[in-house]
mmCIF file of C-alpha atoms in Angstrom:
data_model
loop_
_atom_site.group_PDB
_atom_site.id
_atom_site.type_symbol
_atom_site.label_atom_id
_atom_site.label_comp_id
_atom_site.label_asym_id
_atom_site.label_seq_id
_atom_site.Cartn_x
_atom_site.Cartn_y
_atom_site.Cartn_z
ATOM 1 C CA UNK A 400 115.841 118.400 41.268
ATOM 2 C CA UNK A 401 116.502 116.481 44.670
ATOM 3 C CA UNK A 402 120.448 115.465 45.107
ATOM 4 C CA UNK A 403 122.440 114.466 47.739
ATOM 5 C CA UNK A 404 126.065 116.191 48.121
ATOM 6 C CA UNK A 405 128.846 115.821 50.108
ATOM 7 C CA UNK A 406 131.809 117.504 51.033
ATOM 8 C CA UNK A 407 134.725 117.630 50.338
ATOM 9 C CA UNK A 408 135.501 115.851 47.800
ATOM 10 C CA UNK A 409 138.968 114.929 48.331
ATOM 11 C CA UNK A 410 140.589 115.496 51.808
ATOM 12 C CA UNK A 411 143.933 115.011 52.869
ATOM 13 C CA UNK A 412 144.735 115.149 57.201
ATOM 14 C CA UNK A 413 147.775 113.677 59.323
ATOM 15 C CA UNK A 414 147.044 111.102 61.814
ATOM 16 C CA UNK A 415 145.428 112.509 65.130
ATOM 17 C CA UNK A 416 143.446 115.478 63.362
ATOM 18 C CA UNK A 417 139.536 115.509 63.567
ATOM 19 C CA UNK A 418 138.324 115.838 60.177
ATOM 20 C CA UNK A 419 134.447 116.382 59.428
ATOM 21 C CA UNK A 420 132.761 115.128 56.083
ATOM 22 C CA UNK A 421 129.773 116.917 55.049
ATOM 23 C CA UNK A 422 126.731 115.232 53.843
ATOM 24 C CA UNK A 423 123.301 117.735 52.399
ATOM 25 C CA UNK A 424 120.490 115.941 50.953
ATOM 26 C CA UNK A 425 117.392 117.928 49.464
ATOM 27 C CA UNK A 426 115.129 114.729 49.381
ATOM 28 C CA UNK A 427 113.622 115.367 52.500
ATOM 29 C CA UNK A 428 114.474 111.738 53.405
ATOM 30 C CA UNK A 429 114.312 110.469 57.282
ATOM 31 C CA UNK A 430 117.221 108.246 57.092
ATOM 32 C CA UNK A 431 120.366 109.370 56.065
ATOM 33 C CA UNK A 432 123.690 106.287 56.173
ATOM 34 C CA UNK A 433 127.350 107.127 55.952
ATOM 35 C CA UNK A 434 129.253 103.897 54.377
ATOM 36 C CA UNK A 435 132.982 103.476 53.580
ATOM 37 C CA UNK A 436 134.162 101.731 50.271
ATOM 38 C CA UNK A 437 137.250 100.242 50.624
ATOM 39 C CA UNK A 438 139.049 97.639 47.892
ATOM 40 C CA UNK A 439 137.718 94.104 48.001
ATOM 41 C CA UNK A 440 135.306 94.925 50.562
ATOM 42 C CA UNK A 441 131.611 96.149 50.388
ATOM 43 C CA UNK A 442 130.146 98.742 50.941
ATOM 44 C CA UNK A 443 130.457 99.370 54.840
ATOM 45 C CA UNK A 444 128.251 100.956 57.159
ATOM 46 C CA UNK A 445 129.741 103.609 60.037
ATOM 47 C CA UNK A 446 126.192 105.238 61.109
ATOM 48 C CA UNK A 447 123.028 105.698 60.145
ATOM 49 C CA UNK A 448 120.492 107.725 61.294
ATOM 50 C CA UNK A 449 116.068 106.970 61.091
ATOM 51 C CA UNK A 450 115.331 110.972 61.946
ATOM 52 C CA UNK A 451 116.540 114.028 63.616
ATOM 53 C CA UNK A 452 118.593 113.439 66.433
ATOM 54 C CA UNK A 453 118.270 109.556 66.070
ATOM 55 C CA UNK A 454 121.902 108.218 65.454
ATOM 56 C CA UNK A 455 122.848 104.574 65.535
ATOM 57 C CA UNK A 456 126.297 102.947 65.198
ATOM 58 C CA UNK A 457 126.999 100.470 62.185
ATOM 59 C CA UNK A 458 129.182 97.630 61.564
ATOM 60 C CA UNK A 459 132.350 99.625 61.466
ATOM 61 C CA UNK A 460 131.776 102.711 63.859
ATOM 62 C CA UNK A 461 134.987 102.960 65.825
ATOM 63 C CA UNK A 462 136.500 106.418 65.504
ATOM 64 C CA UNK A 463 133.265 108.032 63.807
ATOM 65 C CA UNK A 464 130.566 110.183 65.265
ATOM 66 C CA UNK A 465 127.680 111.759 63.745
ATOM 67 C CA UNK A 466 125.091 114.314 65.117
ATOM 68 C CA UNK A 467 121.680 114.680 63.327
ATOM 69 C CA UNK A 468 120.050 118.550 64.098
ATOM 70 C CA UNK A 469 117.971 118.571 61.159
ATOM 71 C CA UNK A 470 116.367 116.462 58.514
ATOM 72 C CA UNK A 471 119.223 117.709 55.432
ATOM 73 C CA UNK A 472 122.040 117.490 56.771
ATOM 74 C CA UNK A 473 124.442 114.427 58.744
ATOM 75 C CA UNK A 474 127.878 115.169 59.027
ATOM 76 C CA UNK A 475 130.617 112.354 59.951
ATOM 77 C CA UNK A 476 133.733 113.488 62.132
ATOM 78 C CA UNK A 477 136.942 111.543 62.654
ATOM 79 C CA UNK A 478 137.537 112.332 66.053
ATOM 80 C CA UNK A 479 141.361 111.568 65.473
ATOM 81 C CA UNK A 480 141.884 110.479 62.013
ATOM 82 C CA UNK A 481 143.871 107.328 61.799
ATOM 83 C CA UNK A 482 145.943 105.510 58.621
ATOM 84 C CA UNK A 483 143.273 102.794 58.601
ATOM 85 C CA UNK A 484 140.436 105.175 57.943
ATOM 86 C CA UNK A 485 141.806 105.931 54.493
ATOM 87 C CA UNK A 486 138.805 104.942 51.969
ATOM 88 C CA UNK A 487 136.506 106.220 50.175
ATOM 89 C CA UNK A 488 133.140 107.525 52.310
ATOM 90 C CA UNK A 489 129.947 107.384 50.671
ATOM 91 C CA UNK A 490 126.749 109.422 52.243
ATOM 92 C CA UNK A 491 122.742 107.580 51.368
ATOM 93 C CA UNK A 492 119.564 108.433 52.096
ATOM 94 C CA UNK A 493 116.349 106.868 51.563
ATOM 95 C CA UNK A 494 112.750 107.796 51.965
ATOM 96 C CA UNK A 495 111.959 105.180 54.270
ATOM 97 C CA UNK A 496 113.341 101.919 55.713
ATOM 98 C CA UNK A 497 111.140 99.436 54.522
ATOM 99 C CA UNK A 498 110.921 97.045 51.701
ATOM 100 C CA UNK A 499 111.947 97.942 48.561
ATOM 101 C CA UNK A 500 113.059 102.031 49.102
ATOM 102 C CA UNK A 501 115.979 102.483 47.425
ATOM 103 C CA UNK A 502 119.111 104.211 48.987
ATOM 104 C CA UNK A 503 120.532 107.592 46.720
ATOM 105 C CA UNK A 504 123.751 107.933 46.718
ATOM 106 C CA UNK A 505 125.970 111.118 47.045
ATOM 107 C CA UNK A 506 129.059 111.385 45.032
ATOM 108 C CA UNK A 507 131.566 110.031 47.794
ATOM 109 C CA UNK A 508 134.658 111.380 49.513
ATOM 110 C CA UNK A 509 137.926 110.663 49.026
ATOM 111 C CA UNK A 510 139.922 110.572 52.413
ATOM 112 C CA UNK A 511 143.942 109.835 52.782
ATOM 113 C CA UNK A 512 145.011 109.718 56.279
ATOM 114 C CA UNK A 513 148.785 110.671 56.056
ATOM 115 C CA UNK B 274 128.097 85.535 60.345
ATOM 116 C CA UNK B 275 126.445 87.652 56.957
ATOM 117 C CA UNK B 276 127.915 87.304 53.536
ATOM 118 C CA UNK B 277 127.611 88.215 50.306
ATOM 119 C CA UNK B 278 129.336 86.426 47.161
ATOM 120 C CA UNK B 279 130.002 87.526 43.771
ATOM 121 C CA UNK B 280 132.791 86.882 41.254
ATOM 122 C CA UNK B 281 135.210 89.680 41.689
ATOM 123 C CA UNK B 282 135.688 90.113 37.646
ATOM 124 C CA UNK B 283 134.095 88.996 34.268
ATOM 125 C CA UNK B 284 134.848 90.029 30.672
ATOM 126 C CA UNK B 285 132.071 89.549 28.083
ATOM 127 C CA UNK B 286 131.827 91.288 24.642
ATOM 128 C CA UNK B 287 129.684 94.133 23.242
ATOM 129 C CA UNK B 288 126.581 92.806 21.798
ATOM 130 C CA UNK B 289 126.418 89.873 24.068
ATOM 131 C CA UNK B 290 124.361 88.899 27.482
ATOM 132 C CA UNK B 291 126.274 88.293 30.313
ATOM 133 C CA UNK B 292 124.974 86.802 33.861
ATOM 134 C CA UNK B 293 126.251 88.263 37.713
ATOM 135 C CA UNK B 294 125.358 85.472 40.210
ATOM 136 C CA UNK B 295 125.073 86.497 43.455
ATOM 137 C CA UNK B 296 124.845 84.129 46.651
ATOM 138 C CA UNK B 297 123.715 85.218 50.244
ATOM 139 C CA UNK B 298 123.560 84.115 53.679
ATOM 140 C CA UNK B 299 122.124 87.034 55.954
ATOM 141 C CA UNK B 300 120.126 86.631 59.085
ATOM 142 C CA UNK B 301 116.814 87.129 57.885
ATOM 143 C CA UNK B 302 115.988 88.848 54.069
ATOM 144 C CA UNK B 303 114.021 91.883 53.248
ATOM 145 C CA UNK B 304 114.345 92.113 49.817
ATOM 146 C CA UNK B 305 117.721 92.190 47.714
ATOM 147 C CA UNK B 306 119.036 95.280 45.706
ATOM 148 C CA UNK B 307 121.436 95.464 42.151
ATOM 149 C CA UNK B 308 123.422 98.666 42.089
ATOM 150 C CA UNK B 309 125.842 99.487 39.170
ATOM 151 C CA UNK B 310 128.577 101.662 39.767
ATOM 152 C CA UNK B 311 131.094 103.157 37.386
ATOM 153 C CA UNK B 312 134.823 103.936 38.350
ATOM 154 C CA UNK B 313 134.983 106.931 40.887
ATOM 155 C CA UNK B 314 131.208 107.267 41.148
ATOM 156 C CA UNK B 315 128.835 106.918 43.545
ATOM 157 C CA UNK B 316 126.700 103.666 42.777
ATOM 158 C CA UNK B 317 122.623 103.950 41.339
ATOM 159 C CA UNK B 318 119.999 101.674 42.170
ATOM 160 C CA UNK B 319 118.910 98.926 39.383
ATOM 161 C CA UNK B 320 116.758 96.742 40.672
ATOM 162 C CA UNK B 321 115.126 94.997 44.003
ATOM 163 C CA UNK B 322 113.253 91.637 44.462
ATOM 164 C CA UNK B 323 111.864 90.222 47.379
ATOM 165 C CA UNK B 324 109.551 87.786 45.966
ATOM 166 C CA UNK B 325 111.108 84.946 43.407
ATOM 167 C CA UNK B 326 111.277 84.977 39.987
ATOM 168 C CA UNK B 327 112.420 87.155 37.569
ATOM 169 C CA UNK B 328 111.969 91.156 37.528
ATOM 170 C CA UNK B 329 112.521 92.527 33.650
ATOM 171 C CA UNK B 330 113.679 96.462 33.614
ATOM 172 C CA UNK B 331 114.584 97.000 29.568
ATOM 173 C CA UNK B 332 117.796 94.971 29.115
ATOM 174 C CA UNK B 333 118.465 94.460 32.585
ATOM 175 C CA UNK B 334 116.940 91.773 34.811
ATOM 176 C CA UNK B 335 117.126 90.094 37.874
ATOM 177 C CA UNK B 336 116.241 86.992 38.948
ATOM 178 C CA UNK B 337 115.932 85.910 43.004
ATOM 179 C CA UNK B 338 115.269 82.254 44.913
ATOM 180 C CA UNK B 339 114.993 83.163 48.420
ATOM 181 C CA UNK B 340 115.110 79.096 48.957
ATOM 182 C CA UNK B 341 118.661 78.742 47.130
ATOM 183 C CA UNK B 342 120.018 82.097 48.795
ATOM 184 C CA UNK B 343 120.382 83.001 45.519
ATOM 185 C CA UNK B 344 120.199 86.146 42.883
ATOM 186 C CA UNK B 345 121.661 86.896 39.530
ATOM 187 C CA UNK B 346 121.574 89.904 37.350
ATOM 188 C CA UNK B 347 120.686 89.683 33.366
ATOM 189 C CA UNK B 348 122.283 91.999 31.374
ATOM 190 C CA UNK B 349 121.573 91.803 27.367
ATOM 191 C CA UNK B 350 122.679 93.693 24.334
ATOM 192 C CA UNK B 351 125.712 94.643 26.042
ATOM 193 C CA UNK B 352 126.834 98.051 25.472
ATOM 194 C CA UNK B 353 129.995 99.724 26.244
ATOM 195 C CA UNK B 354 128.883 101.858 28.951
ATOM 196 C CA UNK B 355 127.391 99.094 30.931
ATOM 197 C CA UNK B 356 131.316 98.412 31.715
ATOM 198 C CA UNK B 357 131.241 98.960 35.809
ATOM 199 C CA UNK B 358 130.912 97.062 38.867
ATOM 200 C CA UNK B 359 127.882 95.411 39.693
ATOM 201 C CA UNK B 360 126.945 95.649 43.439
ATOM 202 C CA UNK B 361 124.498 93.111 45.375
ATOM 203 C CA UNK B 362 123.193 94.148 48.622
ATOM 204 C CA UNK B 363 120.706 92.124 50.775
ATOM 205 C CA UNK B 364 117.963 93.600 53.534
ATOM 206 C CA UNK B 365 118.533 91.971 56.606
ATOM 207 C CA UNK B 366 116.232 91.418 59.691
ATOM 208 C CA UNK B 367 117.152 94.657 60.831
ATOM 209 C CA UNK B 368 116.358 96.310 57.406
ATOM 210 C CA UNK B 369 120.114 96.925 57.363
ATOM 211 C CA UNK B 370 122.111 96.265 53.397
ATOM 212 C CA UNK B 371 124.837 93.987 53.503
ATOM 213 C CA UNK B 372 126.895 94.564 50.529
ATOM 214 C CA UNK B 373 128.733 91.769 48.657
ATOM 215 C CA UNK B 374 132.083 93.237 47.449
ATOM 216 C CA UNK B 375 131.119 93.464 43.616
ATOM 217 C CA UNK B 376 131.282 92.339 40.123
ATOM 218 C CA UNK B 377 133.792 94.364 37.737
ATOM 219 C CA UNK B 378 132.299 93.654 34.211
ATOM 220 C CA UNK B 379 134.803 94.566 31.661
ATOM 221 C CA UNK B 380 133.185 95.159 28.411
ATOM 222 C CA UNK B 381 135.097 94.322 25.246
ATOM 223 C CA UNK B 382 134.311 95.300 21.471
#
């Protein structure tokens, strides 16, 4: 069966360390989104990306890169990981962006930033 | 600016049918999605409308009026298990989701 997996699952870094967060999907889906959930907030988006090597910035991109070399894979780094990026990260894909496609989940990442 | 509201909590009991309203303001509307999501997991797609009226999926259904901004999610014969957050999302112009914050429904027997 398809999935979508990320890891790890829990993470725990000090302020200033670059920390990358591993997203694999097997759906062979075009657009792949990183989010972050945080309490009393939506869902948030960081990046999302329409193909290989398309990248685009979200809402909330500050501090966050991604790089996409392939159509599986779109991993988020924390170029220096910071108190306020604590939350709970969330990788998507979907087969298309159009109407009604729906976005798969992975099974999230827990990040503290100490 | 884009927003999404829903209550933050509701309680209802097993058995019973409880409704999730959702209200939107977005710059522009591609369709609008339900998610559920259960504590610690990742959330799963329920249902999308983009036309009005109401979309019927077992004992869940959704209802939209693009004219009112306005959704709500159905959910009947309450179960247990259906205890979770409720997530609305709206398509924008840009086929981006915004994401309203959730609904926690706390089931009770």
């Amino acid at each position: 069966d398809a999935e979508i997996t990320q890891s790890p699952r829990h993470k725990i870094t000090e302020t200033g360390r670059q920390v990358t967060l591993a997203c694999h999907q097997t759906w062979n889906h075009n657009n792949m989104f990183w989010y972050r959930q945080d309490l009393g907030h939506g869902l948030r988006l960081i990046h999302y990306s329409y193909g290989v090597q398309d990248t685009n910035k979200g809402e909330v991109s500050d501090g966050y890169s991604v790089s996409r070399s392939n159509t599986e894979d779109l991993p988020l780094t924390l170029e220096s990981a910071a108190s306020s990026q604590t939350s709970v990260y969330f990788c998507a894909s979907s087969e298309s962006w159009e109407g009604g496609n729906e976005q798969f989940f992975g099974p999230g990442t827990r990040l503290t930033v100490l | 600016g884009q927003n999404i509201d829903q209550p933050t909590e509701m309680t209802a009991t097993e058995g019973a049918i409880v409704q999730i309203n959702c209200t939107y303001q977005t710059s522009g509307f591609n369709g609008l999605f339900w998610y559920q999501q259960h504590a610690g997991e990742a959330p799963t797609f329920l249902s999308y409308n983009v036309l009005d009226g109401l979309e019927e999926k077992g004992r869940f259904s959704s209802f939209l009026s693009r004219s009112k901004g306005y959704s709500y999610l159905l959910l009947k014969e309450l179960q247990m298990k259906d205890s979770a957050s409720y997530l609305c999302a709206v398509m924008d112009s840009n086929y981006q989701l915004i994401w309203g914050a959730g609904t926690k429904l706390i089931i009770k027997p």
